[in-house]
């Protein structure tokens, strides 16, 4: 996807859409979002930007004019029965089970008659735990509003096991905190007088079980997104399998689902073929029917694995992004790199 970022979107937008469609023959586009909101989100905005409701609705109108909305059930049927998808189809997905996806995105989807899949992290459901990434977001938000002073900066450097750093350098190091050393966000939060527990109770960033049930009642589908949202590349394959199976089992049983959908948290880069082979060995109750990755434009050898692209960047119109993906797919096809090879 780095190639897409290096391509000039204004130049790509000059390319003829019909020409790109003829030579790439795309069958399915799967944008994913985390949230859609008209309100500030201090725990998220330092990490990534998101679209407001007007931008999201404009994107939906564009998709509905130029593509066919398919349902998750239709996608599953194409896998199980070998029914080809109509060319230029799209399916929307939402990750992490954020409250704004339920409160602000779902009503627009209902009004437009568009189905979607919402992927839930069991540990975050009902606001039982604050995602470590959101702790990072709150820390970065606090540091962007004021300098805590040299003494506090030195203490933060000690937590990070670093020599003295400037405020700008500290922000870079804090953004680099990952799943394996996530506990240090609590120590840094204390130094900055941030009360993560109070934020969790007052802001309630995640959906409740009742809200997820309501989404299902309205006709949407839900899936698993791992138990704890780790980077799969940082944990062992055994842990990857456990995170996947346990989350699928939890979501399927809690919401009484007759299907099993799973989306990788963060990225699926580095996930080996043996991971997929192990999932296939398991008893059917935790064997995923559909799996969603995010290696944009790549084709999997596994028929039930589909790759998505992030569609929530408010500074890139969706039509520009889709054209860039088509160019990326074409380049990979010409270079013989459009098929994903897992070791």
Coordinates of C-alpha atoms in Angstrom, one line a residue:
X1 CA 0.0 0.0 0.0
X2 CA 3.0 2.3 0.3
X3 CA 3.0 2.6 -3.5
X4 CA -0.5 4.1 -3.3
X5 CA 0.7 6.7 -0.8
X6 CA 3.5 7.7 -3.1
X7 CA 1.2 8.2 -6.1
X8 CA -0.2 11.6 -6.7
X9 CA -3.9 11.4 -6.2
X10 CA -4.7 14.5 -8.3
X11 CA -2.9 12.8 -11.3
X12 CA -4.6 9.5 -10.7
X13 CA -8.0 11.2 -10.6
X14 CA -7.4 12.3 -14.2
X15 CA -7.4 8.6 -15.3
X16 CA -10.6 7.3 -16.9
X17 CA -12.6 5.1 -14.5
X18 CA -14.0 2.9 -17.3
X19 CA -10.6 2.3 -18.7
X20 CA -9.2 1.2 -15.2
X21 CA -12.2 -1.0 -14.7
X22 CA -11.7 -2.7 -18.1
X23 CA -8.1 -3.6 -17.5
X24 CA -8.3 -4.4 -13.8
X25 CA -11.7 -6.0 -13.7
X26 CA -12.2 -5.5 -10.0
X27 CA -14.9 -7.7 -8.4
X28 CA -15.0 -6.4 -4.8
X29 CA -13.9 -3.3 -2.9
X30 CA -14.0 -3.5 1.0
X31 CA -13.4 -0.1 2.7
X32 CA -13.1 -0.2 6.4
X33 CA -13.6 2.5 9.0
X34 CA -13.2 2.7 12.8
X35 CA -15.8 5.5 13.3
X36 CA -17.7 8.2 11.7
X37 CA -18.3 11.3 13.8
X38 CA -19.1 15.0 13.9
X39 CA -17.7 15.3 17.5
X40 CA -14.1 15.6 18.7
X41 CA -12.4 12.3 19.8
X42 CA -9.3 13.3 21.8
X43 CA -8.4 9.6 22.3
X44 CA -8.4 8.9 18.5
X45 CA -7.5 12.1 16.6
X46 CA -3.8 12.1 17.6
X47 CA -3.6 8.6 16.1
X48 CA -5.6 8.8 13.0
X49 CA -8.2 11.1 11.4
X50 CA -11.8 10.1 10.5
X51 CA -14.6 11.3 8.4
X52 CA -17.6 13.3 9.6
X53 CA -21.2 12.2 8.7
X54 CA -21.4 14.5 5.6
X55 CA -18.1 13.1 4.2
X56 CA -19.2 9.5 5.0
X57 CA -22.6 10.1 3.3
X58 CA -20.9 11.6 0.2
X59 CA -18.7 8.4 0.0
X60 CA -21.8 6.2 0.3
X61 CA -23.6 8.2 -2.5
X62 CA -20.5 7.8 -4.7
X63 CA -20.3 4.0 -4.0
X64 CA -24.1 3.6 -4.7
X65 CA -23.8 5.4 -8.0
X66 CA -20.8 3.5 -9.3
X67 CA -20.8 0.1 -7.5
X68 CA -23.2 -2.6 -6.3
X69 CA -23.7 -3.0 -2.6
X70 CA -23.5 -6.6 -1.6
X71 CA -24.5 -8.1 1.7
X72 CA -22.1 -10.2 3.9
X73 CA -24.5 -13.1 3.2
X74 CA -24.0 -12.8 -0.5
X75 CA -20.2 -12.7 0.0
X76 CA -20.4 -15.9 2.1
X77 CA -22.6 -17.6 -0.5
X78 CA -20.0 -16.7 -3.2
X79 CA -17.4 -18.6 -1.2
X80 CA -19.5 -21.6 -0.1
X81 CA -21.3 -22.1 -3.4
X82 CA -18.8 -20.7 -5.9
X83 CA -21.1 -18.1 -7.1
X84 CA -19.1 -15.3 -8.8
X85 CA -19.6 -11.8 -7.4
X86 CA -20.9 -9.1 -9.7
X87 CA -18.1 -6.9 -11.0
X88 CA -17.6 -3.6 -9.1
X89 CA -19.2 -4.7 -5.8
X90 CA -18.5 -3.2 -2.4
X91 CA -19.0 -4.1 1.2
X92 CA -18.4 -1.8 4.2
X93 CA -16.8 -2.9 7.4
X94 CA -16.1 -1.2 10.8
X95 CA -13.4 -2.2 13.3
X96 CA -13.0 -2.1 17.1
X97 CA -16.7 -1.8 18.0
X98 CA -16.7 2.0 18.6
X99 CA -19.7 3.7 20.0
X100 CA -19.8 6.3 17.1
X101 CA -20.0 3.5 14.5
X102 CA -23.3 2.5 16.2
X103 CA -24.6 6.0 16.9
X104 CA -23.6 7.9 13.8
X105 CA -22.6 5.5 11.0
X106 CA -25.3 2.9 11.4
X107 CA -28.3 5.3 11.0
X108 CA -26.9 6.6 7.7
X109 CA -26.3 3.0 6.5
X110 CA -29.9 2.1 7.4
X111 CA -31.2 5.2 5.6
X112 CA -29.2 4.3 2.5
X113 CA -30.1 0.6 2.6
X114 CA -26.5 -0.5 2.9
X115 CA -25.5 -3.5 5.0
X116 CA -22.1 -3.7 6.8
X117 CA -20.1 -5.8 9.2
X118 CA -19.0 -4.5 12.6
X119 CA -16.0 -6.3 14.1
X120 CA -16.0 -6.4 17.9
X121 CA -13.1 -6.9 20.4
X122 CA -14.5 -8.8 23.4
X123 CA -12.2 -7.2 25.9
X124 CA -13.4 -3.7 25.0
X125 CA -17.2 -4.6 24.8
X126 CA -19.3 -2.9 27.4
X127 CA -16.3 -0.6 28.1
X128 CA -14.7 -3.1 30.3
X129 CA -11.2 -2.0 29.2
X130 CA -9.6 1.0 27.6
X131 CA -7.6 0.1 24.5
X132 CA -3.9 0.9 25.0
X133 CA -3.9 2.8 21.7
X134 CA -6.5 5.1 23.1
X135 CA -4.4 5.7 26.2
X136 CA -1.6 6.7 23.8
X137 CA -4.1 9.0 22.0
X138 CA -5.0 10.7 25.3
X139 CA -1.3 11.1 26.3
X140 CA -0.5 12.6 22.9
X141 CA -3.5 14.9 23.1
X142 CA -2.3 16.1 26.5
X143 CA 1.2 16.7 25.3
X144 CA 0.0 18.6 22.3
X145 CA -2.0 21.0 24.4
X146 CA 0.9 21.9 26.8
X147 CA 4.5 21.1 27.7
X148 CA 4.5 19.4 31.1
X149 CA 7.9 20.8 31.8
X150 CA 11.4 19.3 31.9
X151 CA 11.1 17.4 35.1
X152 CA 8.0 15.5 33.9
X153 CA 9.6 14.9 30.5
X154 CA 12.6 13.4 32.3
X155 CA 10.3 11.1 34.2
X156 CA 8.5 10.0 31.0
X157 CA 11.9 9.3 29.5
X158 CA 12.8 7.1 32.4
X159 CA 9.6 5.1 31.9
X160 CA 10.5 4.7 28.2
X161 CA 14.1 3.8 29.1
X162 CA 15.4 6.7 27.2
X163 CA 17.9 9.6 27.7
X164 CA 16.5 13.0 27.8
X165 CA 14.4 13.8 24.7
X166 CA 12.6 16.9 23.3
X167 CA 8.8 17.0 23.4
X168 CA 8.6 16.2 19.7
X169 CA 10.9 13.2 20.1
X170 CA 8.8 12.0 23.1
X171 CA 5.7 12.1 21.0
X172 CA 7.4 9.9 18.4
X173 CA 8.4 7.4 21.0
X174 CA 5.0 7.3 22.6
X175 CA 3.4 6.6 19.2
X176 CA 5.7 3.6 18.9
X177 CA 4.4 1.9 22.1
X178 CA 3.0 -1.5 21.1
X179 CA 1.0 -4.4 22.4
X180 CA 4.0 -5.9 24.1
X181 CA 5.0 -2.9 26.2
X182 CA 1.5 -1.4 26.5
X183 CA 1.5 -1.3 30.3
X184 CA 3.8 1.7 30.3
X185 CA 1.0 3.9 29.0
X186 CA -0.5 3.6 32.5
X187 CA 2.7 4.9 34.1
X188 CA 3.0 7.8 31.6
X189 CA -0.7 8.6 32.2
X190 CA -0.1 8.9 35.9
X191 CA 2.8 11.3 35.4
X192 CA 0.5 13.5 33.3
X193 CA -2.5 13.2 35.8
X194 CA -4.6 11.4 33.2
X195 CA -7.4 9.3 34.7
X196 CA -8.0 6.6 32.1
X197 CA -10.6 4.8 34.2
X198 CA -12.6 8.0 34.6
X199 CA -12.4 8.6 30.9
X200 CA -13.6 5.1 30.1
X201 CA -16.6 5.6 32.4
X202 CA -17.6 9.1 31.2
X203 CA -16.9 8.8 27.5
X204 CA -17.8 5.1 27.0
X205 CA -15.9 4.8 23.7
X206 CA -17.0 1.3 22.9
X207 CA -20.4 -0.3 22.1
X208 CA -22.4 -2.2 24.7
X209 CA -23.6 -5.7 24.2
X210 CA -27.2 -4.2 23.9
X211 CA -26.0 -1.9 21.1
X212 CA -24.4 -4.8 19.2
X213 CA -27.6 -6.8 19.6
X214 CA -29.5 -3.8 18.2
X215 CA -27.2 -3.7 15.2
X216 CA -28.0 -7.4 14.5
X217 CA -31.7 -6.7 14.9
X218 CA -31.4 -4.0 12.3
X219 CA -29.9 -6.4 9.8
X220 CA -26.2 -5.8 10.2
X221 CA -23.6 -8.5 10.7
X222 CA -21.0 -8.6 13.5
X223 CA -17.7 -10.5 13.7
X224 CA -14.7 -11.0 15.9
X225 CA -11.6 -8.8 15.9
X226 CA -9.4 -10.8 18.3
X227 CA -9.7 -10.8 22.1
X228 CA -7.2 -8.1 22.9
X229 CA -6.3 -6.4 19.6
X230 CA -2.6 -7.3 19.4
X231 CA -0.3 -6.9 16.4
X232 CA -0.3 -10.4 15.2
X233 CA 3.3 -10.0 13.9
X234 CA 4.4 -9.4 17.5
X235 CA 2.9 -12.5 19.1
X236 CA 3.6 -16.2 18.5
X237 CA 1.5 -18.2 16.1
X238 CA 0.0 -20.2 19.0
X239 CA -1.2 -16.9 20.5
X240 CA -2.5 -15.7 17.1
X241 CA -4.6 -18.9 16.9
X242 CA -5.8 -18.5 20.5
X243 CA -6.8 -14.9 20.0
X244 CA -8.7 -15.8 16.8
X245 CA -10.5 -18.9 18.0
X246 CA -11.4 -17.5 21.4
X247 CA -12.8 -14.2 20.0
X248 CA -14.8 -16.1 17.4
X249 CA -16.2 -18.4 20.0
X250 CA -17.1 -15.5 22.3
X251 CA -18.8 -13.4 19.7
X252 CA -20.7 -16.3 18.1
X253 CA -22.0 -17.6 21.4
X254 CA -22.8 -14.3 23.1
X255 CA -24.8 -13.0 20.1
X256 CA -26.2 -16.4 19.0
X257 CA -24.8 -16.2 15.5
X258 CA -25.1 -18.8 12.8
X259 CA -22.0 -17.4 10.9
X260 CA -18.4 -16.7 11.9
X261 CA -16.6 -13.7 10.6
X262 CA -13.1 -12.5 11.6
X263 CA -11.0 -9.4 10.8
X264 CA -7.3 -9.2 11.8
X265 CA -6.5 -6.4 14.2
X266 CA -4.0 -3.8 12.9
X267 CA -2.4 -5.7 10.0
X268 CA -2.1 -9.3 8.9
X269 CA 1.4 -8.8 7.6
X270 CA 3.6 -11.7 8.7
X271 CA 0.8 -14.1 9.3
X272 CA 2.0 -17.4 7.9
X273 CA 0.2 -20.1 5.9
X274 CA 0.4 -22.4 8.9
X275 CA -1.9 -20.1 10.8
X276 CA -4.7 -20.5 8.3
X277 CA -4.0 -24.3 8.1
X278 CA -4.4 -24.5 11.8
X279 CA -7.7 -22.7 11.8
X280 CA -9.0 -25.2 9.2
X281 CA -8.1 -28.1 11.5
X282 CA -10.2 -26.9 14.4
X283 CA -13.7 -27.9 15.2
X284 CA -16.3 -26.1 13.1
X285 CA -17.6 -23.9 15.9
X286 CA -14.5 -21.7 15.8
X287 CA -13.6 -22.1 12.1
X288 CA -14.2 -18.7 10.4
X289 CA -16.4 -18.6 7.4
X290 CA -15.0 -15.3 6.2
X291 CA -11.6 -13.7 7.1
X292 CA -10.7 -10.1 6.4
X293 CA -7.2 -8.8 6.1
X294 CA -5.9 -5.4 4.9
X295 CA -3.2 -6.1 2.3
X296 CA -4.8 -3.9 -0.3
X297 CA -5.2 -5.2 -3.8
X298 CA -3.7 -8.6 -3.0
X299 CA -5.3 -11.9 -4.0
X300 CA -5.2 -14.8 -1.5
X301 CA -4.9 -18.5 -2.2
X302 CA -7.6 -19.0 0.5
X303 CA -11.0 -18.6 -1.0
X304 CA -12.6 -17.2 2.2
X305 CA -9.9 -14.5 2.8
X306 CA -10.6 -11.0 1.5
X307 CA -8.5 -7.9 1.8
X308 CA -9.7 -4.4 2.7
X309 CA -8.5 -0.9 2.5
X310 CA -8.8 2.0 5.0
X311 CA -11.5 4.4 3.7
X312 CA -11.7 6.9 6.6
X313 CA -9.0 9.4 5.7
X314 CA -11.0 12.7 5.5
X315 CA -8.4 14.3 3.2
X316 CA -8.6 11.7 0.4
X317 CA -11.9 11.5 -1.5
X318 CA -13.0 7.9 -1.8
X319 CA -13.1 8.0 -5.6
X320 CA -9.4 9.1 -5.7
X321 CA -8.5 6.2 -3.3
X322 CA -10.3 3.6 -5.4
X323 CA -8.6 4.7 -8.6
X324 CA -5.2 4.5 -6.7
X325 CA -6.0 1.0 -5.7
X326 CA -6.9 0.1 -9.3
X327 CA -3.5 1.5 -10.4
X328 CA -1.8 -0.4 -7.6
X329 CA -3.5 -3.7 -8.6
X330 CA -2.6 -3.1 -12.3
X331 CA 1.1 -2.5 -11.3
X332 CA 1.2 -5.6 -9.2
X333 CA -0.4 -7.6 -12.0
X334 CA 2.1 -6.4 -14.5
X335 CA 5.0 -7.2 -12.1
X336 CA 3.5 -10.6 -11.2
X337 CA 3.0 -9.6 -7.6
X338 CA -0.7 -9.5 -7.3
X339 CA -0.9 -12.9 -5.5
X340 CA -0.1 -12.9 -1.8
X341 CA 2.6 -15.4 -0.9
X342 CA 2.5 -16.5 2.8
X343 CA 5.6 -18.4 4.0

